[in-house]
């Protein structure tokens, strides 16, 4: 009998599940279990599979993820949930290793890990260190804007842009106009905000990648919150991080545009602080792959941490 850890991917045919499966397919240090099409909706077979696993990766809609967790009777089964079902639950460890000191260790030893949302990954990466340092007030009236590739909408949106009707797909779409998107509570909690941020998401006619921006007014910030201080605080927080880098002053000065596809097919994320002192304007920016650091890459990063325990 193999002693290699068994990883069950529940929902391996979705966008995130397919990417995770692809990243794990050639690994020699673990075994991957998926269910054939005829068994994917068989509750008994799913329960057997999830309870046989060392770690279960849930790539499911929220309701189905909760259902899958309820199926677990084996106390040794550990879970990484890629849905948004448990991202604000106090009983789950938030799966953003670089978020805070000790977070990677908490993930490594956890039974239940909730993978971050794609947009919250960028927003929290930028805001949490600055809020904790007292440079951005917790009640700052934040407006967060983000543009993602169409794969962020899942299989249906991928088919819309890559299928027979692709010629009729919109080149750019802003959505969530009712301001009830599911991500702001996650952003608020894990960034340490006291108020819900206003979030405006969009997607364009490119497959994957994200540019997320947060505009700040210097007059609404503490006196010590200069552009240089904000950048230095982020650089100190992510110093030594393997997957997160912060543009230095020279890099920022030479950067005139941000390409959302820059980190596609990787788990890398770049953070930048731009601004104009005369206008009192500061722009925080994050660039990463919504299918990488924003989804499957983050899940595999968390999986690798959990496999160390």
GROMACS .gro file of C-alpha atoms in nm:
model
  309
    1UNK     CA    1   0.000   0.000   0.000
    2UNK     CA    2   0.139   0.342  -0.100
    3UNK     CA    3   0.246   0.579   0.176
    4UNK     CA    4   0.225   0.881  -0.053
    5UNK     CA    5  -0.045   1.128   0.058
    6UNK     CA    6  -0.374   1.098  -0.131
    7UNK     CA    7  -0.517   1.424  -0.263
    8UNK     CA    8  -0.883   1.420  -0.371
    9UNK     CA    9  -0.994   1.699  -0.606
   10UNK     CA   10  -1.371   1.740  -0.579
   11UNK     CA   11  -1.482   1.947  -0.877
   12UNK     CA   12  -1.184   1.884  -1.102
   13UNK     CA   13  -1.373   1.984  -1.417
   14UNK     CA   14  -1.419   2.348  -1.319
   15UNK     CA   15  -1.170   2.620  -1.412
   16UNK     CA   16  -0.982   2.609  -1.081
   17UNK     CA   17  -1.003   2.231  -1.049
   18UNK     CA   18  -0.861   2.175  -1.395
   19UNK     CA   19  -0.571   2.408  -1.321
   20UNK     CA   20  -0.496   2.238  -0.989
   21UNK     CA   21  -0.509   1.895  -1.153
   22UNK     CA   22  -0.270   2.014  -1.422
   23UNK     CA   23  -0.027   2.147  -1.160
   24UNK     CA   24  -0.035   1.819  -0.965
   25UNK     CA   25  -0.050   1.572  -1.253
   26UNK     CA   26   0.323   1.506  -1.282
   27UNK     CA   27   0.405   1.520  -0.911
   28UNK     CA   28   0.583   1.213  -0.774
   29UNK     CA   29   0.539   1.300  -0.406
   30UNK     CA   30   0.161   1.250  -0.390
   31UNK     CA   31  -0.132   1.064  -0.542
   32UNK     CA   32  -0.425   1.244  -0.705
   33UNK     CA   33  -0.780   1.109  -0.691
   34UNK     CA   34  -1.062   1.237  -0.910
   35UNK     CA   35  -1.398   1.082  -0.989
   36UNK     CA   36  -1.513   0.977  -1.337
   37UNK     CA   37  -1.802   1.174  -1.486
   38UNK     CA   38  -2.061   0.911  -1.392
   39UNK     CA   39  -1.972   0.936  -1.021
   40UNK     CA   40  -1.926   1.310  -0.972
   41UNK     CA   41  -2.283   1.363  -0.853
   42UNK     CA   42  -2.306   1.035  -0.664
   43UNK     CA   43  -2.319   1.144  -0.298
   44UNK     CA   44  -2.209   0.807  -0.164
   45UNK     CA   45  -1.912   0.783  -0.400
   46UNK     CA   46  -1.809   1.142  -0.322
   47UNK     CA   47  -1.832   1.071   0.051
   48UNK     CA   48  -1.615   0.761   0.011
   49UNK     CA   49  -1.357   0.955  -0.189
   50UNK     CA   50  -1.337   1.252   0.045
   51UNK     CA   51  -1.310   1.031   0.355
   52UNK     CA   52  -1.031   0.826   0.196
   53UNK     CA   53  -0.818   1.133   0.128
   54UNK     CA   54  -0.540   1.284   0.332
   55UNK     CA   55  -0.625   1.626   0.191
   56UNK     CA   56  -0.938   1.716  -0.006
   57UNK     CA   57  -0.933   2.009  -0.246
   58UNK     CA   58  -1.284   2.147  -0.299
   59UNK     CA   59  -1.331   2.328  -0.629
   60UNK     CA   60  -1.705   2.366  -0.605
   61UNK     CA   61  -1.984   2.625  -0.579
   62UNK     CA   62  -2.039   2.745  -0.224
   63UNK     CA   63  -2.339   2.525  -0.144
   64UNK     CA   64  -2.170   2.214  -0.283
   65UNK     CA   65  -1.855   2.292  -0.083
   66UNK     CA   66  -2.056   2.309   0.239
   67UNK     CA   67  -2.223   1.981   0.144
   68UNK     CA   68  -1.885   1.819   0.084
   69UNK     CA   69  -1.754   1.929   0.424
   70UNK     CA   70  -2.066   1.787   0.588
   71UNK     CA   71  -1.984   1.449   0.430
   72UNK     CA   72  -1.657   1.419   0.622
   73UNK     CA   73  -1.665   1.159   0.897
   74UNK     CA   74  -1.292   1.078   0.901
   75UNK     CA   75  -1.130   1.318   1.154
   76UNK     CA   76  -0.793   1.291   0.979
   77UNK     CA   77  -0.918   1.439   0.650
   78UNK     CA   78  -0.783   1.789   0.591
   79UNK     CA   79  -0.951   2.033   0.353
   80UNK     CA   80  -0.859   2.321   0.126
   81UNK     CA   81  -1.178   2.492   0.008
   82UNK     CA   82  -1.137   2.702  -0.307
   83UNK     CA   83  -1.495   2.833  -0.286
   84UNK     CA   84  -1.601   3.141  -0.090
   85UNK     CA   85  -1.810   2.935   0.153
   86UNK     CA   86  -1.568   2.956   0.448
   87UNK     CA   87  -1.347   3.260   0.383
   88UNK     CA   88  -1.484   3.462   0.673
   89UNK     CA   89  -1.541   3.168   0.907
   90UNK     CA   90  -1.344   3.181   1.235
   91UNK     CA   91  -1.315   2.802   1.228
   92UNK     CA   92  -1.114   2.804   0.906
   93UNK     CA   93  -0.757   2.924   0.851
   94UNK     CA   94  -0.733   3.183   0.577
   95UNK     CA   95  -0.502   3.049   0.307
   96UNK     CA   96  -0.288   3.354   0.231
   97UNK     CA   97   0.059   3.254   0.363
   98UNK     CA   98   0.219   3.596   0.315
   99UNK     CA   99  -0.065   3.786   0.484
  100UNK     CA  100   0.083   3.793   0.834
  101UNK     CA  101   0.362   3.655   1.048
  102UNK     CA  102   0.278   3.299   1.142
  103UNK     CA  103   0.014   3.256   0.871
  104UNK     CA  104   0.216   2.999   0.675
  105UNK     CA  105   0.265   2.793   0.990
  106UNK     CA  106  -0.105   2.818   1.073
  107UNK     CA  107  -0.188   2.686   0.726
  108UNK     CA  108   0.069   2.408   0.754
  109UNK     CA  109  -0.093   2.269   1.071
  110UNK     CA  110  -0.459   2.339   0.990
  111UNK     CA  111  -0.737   2.088   0.934
  112UNK     CA  112  -0.946   2.340   0.741
  113UNK     CA  113  -0.805   2.603   0.504
  114UNK     CA  114  -1.009   2.846   0.299
  115UNK     CA  115  -0.838   2.956  -0.022
  116UNK     CA  116  -0.861   3.335  -0.076
  117UNK     CA  117  -1.068   3.488  -0.353
  118UNK     CA  118  -0.879   3.623  -0.651
  119UNK     CA  119  -0.964   3.991  -0.607
  120UNK     CA  120  -0.929   3.983  -0.226
  121UNK     CA  121  -0.577   3.841  -0.266
  122UNK     CA  122  -0.460   4.166  -0.427
  123UNK     CA  123  -0.664   4.398  -0.205
  124UNK     CA  124  -0.556   4.233   0.121
  125UNK     CA  125  -0.193   4.210   0.009
  126UNK     CA  126  -0.189   4.587  -0.040
  127UNK     CA  127  -0.404   4.703   0.248
  128UNK     CA  128  -0.341   4.480   0.550
  129UNK     CA  129   0.025   4.582   0.612
  130UNK     CA  130  -0.065   4.949   0.570
  131UNK     CA  131  -0.369   4.933   0.798
  132UNK     CA  132  -0.168   4.745   1.063
  133UNK     CA  133   0.107   5.007   1.043
  134UNK     CA  134  -0.148   5.286   1.097
  135UNK     CA  135  -0.076   5.438   0.754
  136UNK     CA  136  -0.422   5.374   0.612
  137UNK     CA  137  -0.707   5.430   0.862
  138UNK     CA  138  -0.930   5.127   0.915
  139UNK     CA  139  -1.232   5.344   0.830
  140UNK     CA  140  -1.082   5.498   0.514
  141UNK     CA  141  -1.353   5.529   0.241
  142UNK     CA  142  -1.188   5.278   0.007
  143UNK     CA  143  -1.274   5.231  -0.360
  144UNK     CA  144  -1.119   4.915  -0.505
  145UNK     CA  145  -1.118   4.868  -0.882
  146UNK     CA  146  -1.007   4.548  -1.053
  147UNK     CA  147  -0.997   4.406  -1.405
  148UNK     CA  148  -0.967   4.031  -1.458
  149UNK     CA  149  -0.945   3.800  -1.753
  150UNK     CA  150  -1.272   3.636  -1.850
  151UNK     CA  151  -1.172   3.303  -1.694
  152UNK     CA  152  -1.262   3.460  -1.359
  153UNK     CA  153  -1.624   3.397  -1.452
  154UNK     CA  154  -1.576   3.021  -1.466
  155UNK     CA  155  -1.650   2.768  -1.738
  156UNK     CA  156  -1.960   2.942  -1.872
  157UNK     CA  157  -1.771   3.266  -1.935
  158UNK     CA  158  -1.473   3.082  -2.084
  159UNK     CA  159  -1.709   2.910  -2.329
  160UNK     CA  160  -1.868   3.245  -2.415
  161UNK     CA  161  -1.528   3.389  -2.513
  162UNK     CA  162  -1.375   3.078  -2.665
  163UNK     CA  163  -1.679   2.904  -2.814
  164UNK     CA  164  -1.884   2.949  -3.129
  165UNK     CA  165  -2.021   3.289  -3.019
  166UNK     CA  166  -1.681   3.435  -2.927
  167UNK     CA  167  -1.707   3.702  -3.199
  168UNK     CA  168  -2.006   3.850  -3.017
  169UNK     CA  169  -1.850   3.856  -2.668
  170UNK     CA  170  -1.806   4.204  -2.519
  171UNK     CA  171  -1.449   4.342  -2.522
  172UNK     CA  172  -1.489   4.483  -2.170
  173UNK     CA  173  -1.757   4.450  -1.901
  174UNK     CA  174  -1.801   4.622  -1.563
  175UNK     CA  175  -2.034   4.428  -1.336
  176UNK     CA  176  -2.152   4.407  -0.975
  177UNK     CA  177  -2.331   4.740  -1.014
  178UNK     CA  178  -2.565   4.657  -0.725
  179UNK     CA  179  -2.254   4.673  -0.502
  180UNK     CA  180  -2.339   4.337  -0.345
  181UNK     CA  181  -2.038   4.142  -0.470
  182UNK     CA  182  -1.940   3.856  -0.239
  183UNK     CA  183  -1.576   3.966  -0.201
  184UNK     CA  184  -1.598   4.288   0.011
  185UNK     CA  185  -1.671   4.109   0.343
  186UNK     CA  186  -1.360   3.896   0.287
  187UNK     CA  187  -1.155   4.205   0.203
  188UNK     CA  188  -1.286   4.393   0.505
  189UNK     CA  189  -1.220   4.114   0.754
  190UNK     CA  190  -0.872   4.011   0.646
  191UNK     CA  191  -0.744   4.361   0.563
  192UNK     CA  192  -0.849   4.480   0.910
  193UNK     CA  193  -1.099   4.738   0.788
  194UNK     CA  194  -1.383   4.870   1.001
  195UNK     CA  195  -1.596   4.965   0.699
  196UNK     CA  196  -1.700   4.771   0.389
  197UNK     CA  197  -1.492   4.887   0.090
  198UNK     CA  198  -1.666   4.985  -0.232
  199UNK     CA  199  -1.561   4.727  -0.492
  200UNK     CA  200  -1.594   4.768  -0.869
  201UNK     CA  201  -1.497   4.455  -1.068
  202UNK     CA  202  -1.459   4.425  -1.444
  203UNK     CA  203  -1.333   4.171  -1.695
  204UNK     CA  204  -1.185   4.203  -2.039
  205UNK     CA  205  -1.148   3.995  -2.353
  206UNK     CA  206  -0.828   3.825  -2.236
  207UNK     CA  207  -0.820   3.484  -2.072
  208UNK     CA  208  -0.646   3.544  -1.740
  209UNK     CA  209  -0.460   3.796  -1.530
  210UNK     CA  210  -0.560   4.077  -1.293
  211UNK     CA  211  -0.476   4.440  -1.236
  212UNK     CA  212  -0.624   4.570  -0.909
  213UNK     CA  213  -0.594   4.935  -0.806
  214UNK     CA  214  -0.679   5.131  -0.491
  215UNK     CA  215  -0.664   5.513  -0.504
  216UNK     CA  216  -0.576   5.707  -0.189
  217UNK     CA  217  -0.595   6.079  -0.110
  218UNK     CA  218  -0.299   6.203   0.096
  219UNK     CA  219  -0.521   6.457   0.276
  220UNK     CA  220  -0.723   6.169   0.424
  221UNK     CA  221  -0.417   5.980   0.545
  222UNK     CA  222  -0.205   6.034   0.858
  223UNK     CA  223   0.074   6.290   0.813
  224UNK     CA  224   0.343   6.020   0.812
  225UNK     CA  225   0.178   5.825   0.530
  226UNK     CA  226   0.395   5.944   0.244
  227UNK     CA  227   0.425   5.750  -0.078
  228UNK     CA  228   0.777   5.647   0.024
  229UNK     CA  229   0.661   5.530   0.368
  230UNK     CA  230   0.378   5.325   0.218
  231UNK     CA  231   0.617   5.157  -0.026
  232UNK     CA  232   0.879   5.091   0.244
  233UNK     CA  233   0.615   4.934   0.468
  234UNK     CA  234   0.506   4.694   0.195
  235UNK     CA  235   0.868   4.614   0.109
  236UNK     CA  236   0.944   4.533   0.473
  237UNK     CA  237   0.633   4.316   0.508
  238UNK     CA  238   0.712   4.106   0.201
  239UNK     CA  239   1.087   4.098   0.242
  240UNK     CA  240   1.195   3.742   0.168
  241UNK     CA  241   0.857   3.634   0.031
  242UNK     CA  242   0.903   3.393  -0.259
  243UNK     CA  243   0.586   3.478  -0.451
  244UNK     CA  244   0.518   3.844  -0.366
  245UNK     CA  245   0.743   4.130  -0.476
  246UNK     CA  246   0.713   4.506  -0.429
  247UNK     CA  247   0.841   4.744  -0.696
  248UNK     CA  248   1.114   4.972  -0.563
  249UNK     CA  249   1.132   5.345  -0.632
  250UNK     CA  250   1.333   5.309  -0.952
  251UNK     CA  251   1.108   5.036  -1.088
  252UNK     CA  252   0.800   5.240  -1.003
  253UNK     CA  253   0.936   5.549  -1.172
  254UNK     CA  254   1.009   5.357  -1.492
  255UNK     CA  255   0.670   5.185  -1.498
  256UNK     CA  256   0.417   5.363  -1.719
  257UNK     CA  257   0.157   5.088  -1.759
  258UNK     CA  258   0.046   4.763  -1.598
  259UNK     CA  259  -0.012   4.446  -1.799
  260UNK     CA  260  -0.264   4.213  -1.627
  261UNK     CA  261  -0.114   3.912  -1.806
  262UNK     CA  262   0.241   3.974  -1.678
  263UNK     CA  263   0.237   3.688  -1.426
  264UNK     CA  264   0.013   3.446  -1.615
  265UNK     CA  265   0.081   3.075  -1.554
  266UNK     CA  266   0.273   3.151  -1.235
  267UNK     CA  267   0.207   3.206  -0.865
  268UNK     CA  268   0.381   3.545  -0.863
  269UNK     CA  269   0.225   3.875  -0.758
  270UNK     CA  270   0.375   4.222  -0.800
  271UNK     CA  271   0.271   4.514  -0.581
  272UNK     CA  272   0.335   4.878  -0.665
  273UNK     CA  273   0.288   5.219  -0.506
  274UNK     CA  274   0.258   5.509  -0.750
  275UNK     CA  275   0.163   5.870  -0.695
  276UNK     CA  276   0.196   6.242  -0.749
  277UNK     CA  277   0.301   6.440  -0.442
  278UNK     CA  278   0.179   6.768  -0.587
  279UNK     CA  279  -0.172   6.637  -0.638
  280UNK     CA  280  -0.171   6.440  -0.313
  281UNK     CA  281  -0.270   6.126  -0.499
  282UNK     CA  282  -0.140   5.773  -0.433
  283UNK     CA  283  -0.225   5.458  -0.627
  284UNK     CA  284  -0.176   5.109  -0.483
  285UNK     CA  285  -0.157   4.836  -0.749
  286UNK     CA  286  -0.142   4.457  -0.761
  287UNK     CA  287  -0.077   4.241  -1.070
  288UNK     CA  288  -0.119   3.862  -1.064
  289UNK     CA  289  -0.282   3.569  -1.240
  290UNK     CA  290  -0.642   3.511  -1.129
  291UNK     CA  291  -0.586   3.140  -1.199
  292UNK     CA  292  -0.244   3.140  -1.030
  293UNK     CA  293  -0.194   3.335  -0.706
  294UNK     CA  294  -0.565   3.413  -0.730
  295UNK     CA  295  -0.683   3.050  -0.733
  296UNK     CA  296  -0.507   2.725  -0.827
  297UNK     CA  297  -0.153   2.848  -0.761
  298UNK     CA  298  -0.251   2.959  -0.413
  299UNK     CA  299  -0.427   2.626  -0.349
  300UNK     CA  300  -0.116   2.430  -0.445
  301UNK     CA  301   0.099   2.663  -0.232
  302UNK     CA  302  -0.128   2.589   0.064
  303UNK     CA  303  -0.126   2.219  -0.017
  304UNK     CA  304   0.254   2.213  -0.015
  305UNK     CA  305   0.257   2.382   0.326
  306UNK     CA  306   0.010   2.128   0.464
  307UNK     CA  307   0.213   1.838   0.324
  308UNK     CA  308   0.503   1.942   0.546
  309UNK     CA  309   0.300   1.834   0.852
   0.00000   0.00000   0.00000
